[in-house]
């Protein structure tokens, strides 16, 4: 039963969205792993990881911007959302074009993207995924997390259906085409609900209509931090592909898909924390402590299960995935516990508009994860990436716990 507290209820619904999406997403990759060659799975996942990275760059972290400012935007809400959409799609398309020019140098394994039709589809899908990310932020900001669940279910189900069609037609690009088609369906349905129903109701119930002061400065600093965080999440699969090849990339990718769900739960509860902090600034510390404790209890049980059942979870994809990815998945699951502290510290800093700490933590995360991964992959294989994440989150969480009074109980400020 969902909590009546909007802070936890909305966070739970967002977490449910991630779990449902991950469950259906895992089923998608189970089918893909059985219907397509390991090399096709590995290369396709790497291409999609690049799409996510470029969309993350192109959407300028405006999803989190909407979470932070839409709750108090009132009648400015629709214009704020559409402006963010227009800016992000343009920048994402330019980022995708820039990447295609660099493929022969930075990712020769992805040279199949350079044919005209595939290149056009890659650019369009990258721009569409930027909107897909932002619509989740907009729905969260107007307290419609239930629709975040619905749109992710639609996306996953359409994606699975198109994957089957691609396999039946023996299309080597079936995995990528299924994502593109599912994005189109999800965007049309979700934005009809968002702009025709959710936003008007949000405007009618709003008691304020603020144009955020210093929004450009806030967005710039927040975007800088998000770039480093996104790079940490999305560059590792590409590093694995380049260092170890497509087959090892497939083993890494499916373990990462499962382990990353634990990270998403923390981020979802953090997004709810930011929304409620904007609505009730005086309860920021109380909300922060509540989310920190609740997330630790929730994820603690999940981590124990994942560590214990890692071989069985990965064997669903095939015995070779369990053989190669079990230790990696266990390390990723364990790293999700110290990541709770890191992620909540970042979200509290964002809610207070004190972004120096948030940006610093995300830069440190990126540098440590990518540096350790590059160092450990040749020595430990894909397990090295799991060690990199566990060491990184532990090193960042330890000083935050020791000096928690500096970020968990300090009075709110307004500095970006």
XYZ file of N, CA and C in Angstrom, residues 35-163:
387
model
N 17.362 -14.181 -29.527
C 17.015 -14.059 -30.939
C 18.115 -13.442 -31.792
N 19.091 -12.785 -31.136
C 20.165 -12.126 -31.874
C 21.512 -12.629 -31.376
N 22.529 -12.548 -32.208
C 23.879 -12.940 -31.819
C 24.398 -12.057 -30.694
N 25.320 -12.621 -29.887
C 25.897 -11.849 -28.783
C 26.548 -10.564 -29.284
N 27.207 -10.650 -30.445
C 27.870 -9.463 -30.989
C 26.855 -8.380 -31.338
N 25.717 -8.770 -31.893
C 24.672 -7.804 -32.248
C 24.117 -7.159 -30.981
N 23.901 -7.980 -29.937
C 23.406 -7.448 -28.666
C 24.399 -6.440 -28.082
N 25.681 -6.810 -28.064
C 26.692 -5.931 -27.487
C 26.822 -4.622 -28.243
N 26.867 -4.693 -29.573
C 27.010 -3.484 -30.378
C 25.753 -2.623 -30.274
N 24.581 -3.254 -30.290
C 23.332 -2.492 -30.194
C 23.228 -1.781 -28.850
N 23.597 -2.474 -27.772
C 23.540 -1.837 -26.458
C 24.516 -0.659 -26.389
N 25.680 -0.827 -26.970
C 26.652 0.267 -26.969
C 26.124 1.467 -27.759
N 25.479 1.202 -28.904
C 24.899 2.291 -29.691
C 23.801 3.002 -28.913
N 22.979 2.236 -28.200
C 21.926 2.842 -27.394
C 22.512 3.615 -26.222
N 23.620 3.122 -25.661
C 24.283 3.857 -24.588
C 24.780 5.209 -25.080
N 25.293 5.237 -26.304
C 25.726 6.508 -26.887
C 24.525 7.430 -27.088
N 23.411 6.865 -27.553
C 22.189 7.662 -27.720
C 21.779 8.292 -26.404
N 21.794 7.502 -25.321
C 21.435 8.026 -24.007
C 22.404 9.111 -23.556
N 23.695 8.886 -23.823
C 24.689 9.891 -23.445
C 24.462 11.198 -24.205
N 24.284 11.103 -25.518
C 24.096 12.310 -26.321
C 22.781 13.011 -25.986
N 21.730 12.228 -25.718
C 20.464 12.838 -25.300
C 20.629 13.520 -23.944
N 21.420 12.903 -23.069
C 21.690 13.531 -21.776
C 22.442 14.836 -21.934
N 23.393 14.853 -22.871
C 24.113 16.093 -23.157
C 23.159 17.125 -23.763
N 22.370 16.680 -24.718
C 21.510 17.599 -25.456
C 20.327 18.118 -24.673
N 19.826 17.340 -23.718
C 18.681 17.846 -22.971
C 19.092 18.805 -21.861
N 20.414 19.033 -21.731
C 20.945 20.102 -20.869
C 20.493 19.986 -19.417
N 20.156 18.778 -19.008
C 19.629 18.516 -17.669
C 18.358 19.312 -17.388
N 17.612 19.612 -18.433
C 16.385 20.380 -18.260
C 15.282 19.555 -17.608
N 15.420 18.233 -17.596
C 14.475 17.408 -16.841
C 14.525 17.771 -15.358
N 15.734 17.823 -14.804
C 15.875 18.215 -13.398
C 15.511 19.678 -13.192
N 15.758 20.514 -14.199
C 15.342 21.919 -14.136
C 13.824 22.007 -13.984
N 13.091 21.203 -14.757
C 11.633 21.205 -14.655
C 11.178 20.705 -13.289
N 11.836 19.666 -12.771
C 11.495 19.168 -11.433
C 11.675 20.269 -10.391
N 12.713 21.081 -10.551
C 13.020 22.116 -9.563
C 12.108 23.334 -9.670
N 11.692 23.738 -10.902
C 11.015 25.021 -11.068
C 9.541 24.939 -11.478
N 9.096 23.845 -12.088
C 7.681 23.739 -12.477
C 6.725 23.771 -11.278
N 7.067 23.158 -10.121
C 6.110 23.199 -9.002
C 5.663 24.600 -8.615
N 6.472 25.618 -8.865
C 6.099 26.993 -8.501
C 5.899 27.879 -9.729
N 5.775 27.275 -10.935
C 5.703 28.070 -12.165
C 4.304 28.572 -12.492
N 3.256 27.925 -11.965
C 1.891 28.366 -12.225
C 1.574 28.424 -13.707
N 1.028 29.587 -14.165
C 0.606 29.695 -15.566
C 1.784 29.774 -16.535
N 3.001 29.823 -16.041
C 4.178 29.771 -16.911
C 4.580 28.338 -17.272
N 3.871 27.349 -16.719
C 4.311 25.955 -16.823
C 4.398 25.456 -18.260
N 3.325 25.628 -19.036
C 3.306 25.099 -20.404
C 4.442 25.703 -21.233
N 4.593 27.014 -21.149
C 5.645 27.665 -21.925
C 7.023 27.186 -21.491
N 7.215 26.976 -20.193
C 8.497 26.502 -19.691
C 8.810 25.113 -20.261
N 7.823 24.230 -20.258
C 8.033 22.870 -20.763
C 8.333 22.879 -22.254
N 7.544 23.604 -23.045
C 7.733 23.615 -24.492
C 9.055 24.275 -24.880
N 9.450 25.300 -24.146
C 10.742 25.930 -24.416
C 11.880 24.939 -24.162
N 11.781 24.197 -23.070
C 12.802 23.182 -22.771
C 12.838 22.107 -23.843
N 11.672 21.693 -24.331
C 11.619 20.712 -25.412
C 12.341 21.221 -26.655
N 12.045 22.461 -27.055
C 12.620 23.005 -28.276
C 14.136 23.118 -28.187
N 14.617 23.604 -27.061
C 16.062 23.771 -26.883
C 16.756 22.408 -26.888
N 16.200 21.452 -26.157
C 16.877 20.165 -25.985
C 16.911 19.348 -27.274
N 15.819 19.371 -28.049
C 15.824 18.600 -29.299
C 16.852 19.157 -30.280
N 16.973 20.478 -30.321
C 17.956 21.092 -31.224
C 19.378 20.728 -30.822
N 19.682 20.865 -29.549
C 21.039 20.588 -29.087
C 21.355 19.097 -29.199
N 20.380 18.231 -28.906
C 20.593 16.780 -28.996
C 20.883 16.360 -30.434
N 20.155 16.920 -31.383
C 20.393 16.592 -32.786
C 21.798 17.023 -33.215
N 22.226 18.195 -32.787
C 23.577 18.664 -33.116
C 24.635 17.772 -32.470
N 24.393 17.340 -31.230
C 25.335 16.447 -30.554
C 25.448 15.117 -31.292
N 24.306 14.593 -31.762
C 24.324 13.326 -32.504
C 25.094 13.467 -33.816
N 24.885 14.569 -34.511
C 25.627 14.809 -35.753
C 27.129 14.899 -35.487
N 27.486 15.586 -34.402
C 28.899 15.686 -34.052
C 29.508 14.332 -33.749
N 28.764 13.480 -33.065
C 29.283 12.148 -32.760
C 29.495 11.332 -34.027
N 28.563 11.408 -34.952
C 28.701 10.643 -36.191
C 29.989 11.013 -36.932
N 30.365 12.272 -36.862
C 31.609 12.689 -37.503
C 32.834 12.073 -36.836
N 32.699 11.736 -35.553
C 33.835 11.221 -34.787
C 33.849 9.698 -34.674
N 32.820 9.022 -35.201
C 32.725 7.564 -35.067
C 33.992 6.835 -35.518
N 34.577 7.174 -36.667
C 35.783 6.427 -37.095
C 36.935 6.515 -36.103
N 36.951 7.563 -35.300
C 38.049 7.760 -34.349
C 37.726 7.198 -32.974
N 36.526 7.530 -32.445
C 36.220 7.188 -31.049
C 35.473 5.874 -30.894
N 34.770 5.410 -31.924
C 33.974 4.180 -31.793
C 33.869 3.470 -33.134
N 34.978 2.949 -33.659
C 34.940 2.291 -34.968
C 34.003 1.090 -35.019
N 33.707 0.471 -33.855
C 32.773 -0.664 -33.826
C 31.361 -0.233 -34.227
N 31.089 1.065 -34.180
C 29.747 1.566 -34.487
C 29.685 2.205 -35.879
N 30.562 1.814 -36.769
C 30.590 2.445 -38.092
C 29.346 2.141 -38.928
N 28.534 1.176 -38.507
C 27.288 0.901 -39.229
C 26.314 2.076 -39.126
N 26.533 2.988 -38.162
C 25.672 4.161 -38.005
C 25.891 5.196 -39.097
N 26.911 5.028 -39.925
C 27.295 6.064 -40.873
C 26.573 5.985 -42.207
N 25.762 4.948 -42.450
C 24.956 4.933 -43.677
C 23.883 6.023 -43.563
N 23.469 6.649 -44.657
C 22.580 7.816 -44.581
C 21.284 7.580 -43.808
N 20.596 6.467 -44.107
C 19.321 6.209 -43.434
C 19.526 5.959 -41.945
N 20.523 5.145 -41.612
C 20.796 4.841 -40.213
C 21.232 6.094 -39.466
N 22.050 6.931 -40.098
C 22.505 8.167 -39.470
C 21.332 9.094 -39.167
N 20.403 9.225 -40.119
C 19.231 10.073 -39.898
C 18.380 9.540 -38.750
N 18.198 8.205 -38.721
C 17.448 7.607 -37.630
C 18.130 7.798 -36.289
N 19.448 7.718 -36.264
C 20.214 7.912 -35.036
C 20.026 9.329 -34.494
N 20.095 10.319 -35.385
C 19.917 11.710 -34.965
C 18.498 11.932 -34.432
N 17.496 11.430 -35.153
C 16.106 11.617 -34.731
C 15.825 10.916 -33.404
N 16.352 9.705 -33.236
C 16.125 8.961 -31.995
C 16.792 9.655 -30.811
N 17.966 10.208 -31.027
C 18.646 10.923 -29.946
C 17.833 12.132 -29.498
N 17.328 12.909 -30.457
C 16.503 14.068 -30.111
C 15.214 13.642 -29.408
N 14.607 12.560 -29.884
C 13.367 12.071 -29.279
C 13.605 11.588 -27.855
N 14.753 10.946 -27.626
C 15.018 10.436 -26.279
C 15.239 11.578 -25.288
N 15.751 12.707 -25.749
C 15.890 13.864 -24.872
C 14.519 14.310 -24.358
N 13.521 14.334 -25.249
C 12.158 14.688 -24.832
C 11.586 13.614 -23.907
N 11.871 12.356 -24.210
C 11.404 11.247 -23.378
C 11.879 11.420 -21.926
N 13.125 11.827 -21.762
C 13.658 12.055 -20.412
C 12.971 13.245 -19.763
N 12.795 14.325 -20.518
C 12.219 15.546 -19.943
C 10.753 15.393 -19.561
N 10.006 14.586 -20.315
C 8.596 14.442 -19.974
C 8.427 13.749 -18.628
N 9.372 12.866 -18.252
C 9.337 12.284 -16.913
C 9.525 13.360 -15.855
N 10.456 14.285 -16.104
C 10.670 15.376 -15.163
C 9.447 16.266 -15.041
N 8.803 16.557 -16.173
C 7.608 17.403 -16.146
C 6.461 16.723 -15.405
N 6.243 15.435 -15.664
C 5.187 14.707 -14.970
C 5.459 14.622 -13.471
N 6.708 14.437 -13.102
C 7.074 14.412 -11.686
C 6.791 15.761 -11.040
N 7.136 16.829 -11.734
C 6.985 18.169 -11.178
C 5.529 18.549 -10.947
N 4.619 18.043 -11.797
C 3.193 18.353 -11.612
C 2.491 17.271 -10.795
N 3.287 16.472 -10.089
C 2.786 15.413 -9.202
C 1.910 14.404 -9.941
N 2.388 13.952 -11.092
C 1.707 12.896 -11.850
C 2.643 11.703 -12.065
N 3.244 11.166 -11.001
C 4.165 10.041 -11.178
C 3.484 8.787 -11.698
N 2.150 8.668 -11.491
C 1.447 7.511 -12.025
C 1.547 7.437 -13.539
N 1.572 8.597 -14.191
C 1.705 8.616 -15.638
C 3.130 8.301 -16.079
N 4.100 8.533 -15.186
C 5.467 8.100 -15.492
C 5.503 6.576 -15.591
N 4.779 5.914 -14.677
C 4.667 4.451 -14.740
C 4.019 4.032 -16.055
N 2.901 4.691 -16.396
C 2.143 4.307 -17.591
C 2.966 4.476 -18.861
N 3.660 5.615 -18.987
C 4.410 5.838 -20.225
C 5.573 4.873 -20.360
N 6.189 4.475 -19.246
C 7.269 3.496 -19.330
C 6.752 2.108 -19.682
N 5.552 1.778 -19.227
C 4.932 0.506 -19.613
C 4.633 0.501 -21.109
N 4.069 1.599 -21.598
C 3.779 1.705 -23.034
C 5.056 1.571 -23.844
N 6.090 2.297 -23.451
C 7.366 2.260 -24.157
C 7.925 0.843 -24.205
N 7.921 0.164 -23.042
C 8.497 -1.177 -22.968
C 7.703 -2.184 -23.788
N 6.384 -2.119 -23.696
C 5.557 -3.106 -24.407
C 5.650 -2.941 -25.921
N 5.609 -1.696 -26.389
C 5.743 -1.458 -27.827
C 7.123 -1.903 -28.308
N 8.134 -1.620 -27.499
C 9.506 -1.999 -27.842
C 9.632 -3.517 -28.000
N 9.028 -4.269 -27.076
C 9.083 -5.728 -27.144
C 8.356 -6.235 -28.393
N 7.186 -5.643 -28.674
C 6.447 -6.062 -29.860
C 7.220 -5.821 -31.141
N 7.860 -4.659 -31.245
C 8.629 -4.349 -32.448
C 9.900 -5.198 -32.545
N 10.450 -5.577 -31.388
C 11.622 -6.463 -31.399
C 11.264 -7.806 -32.028
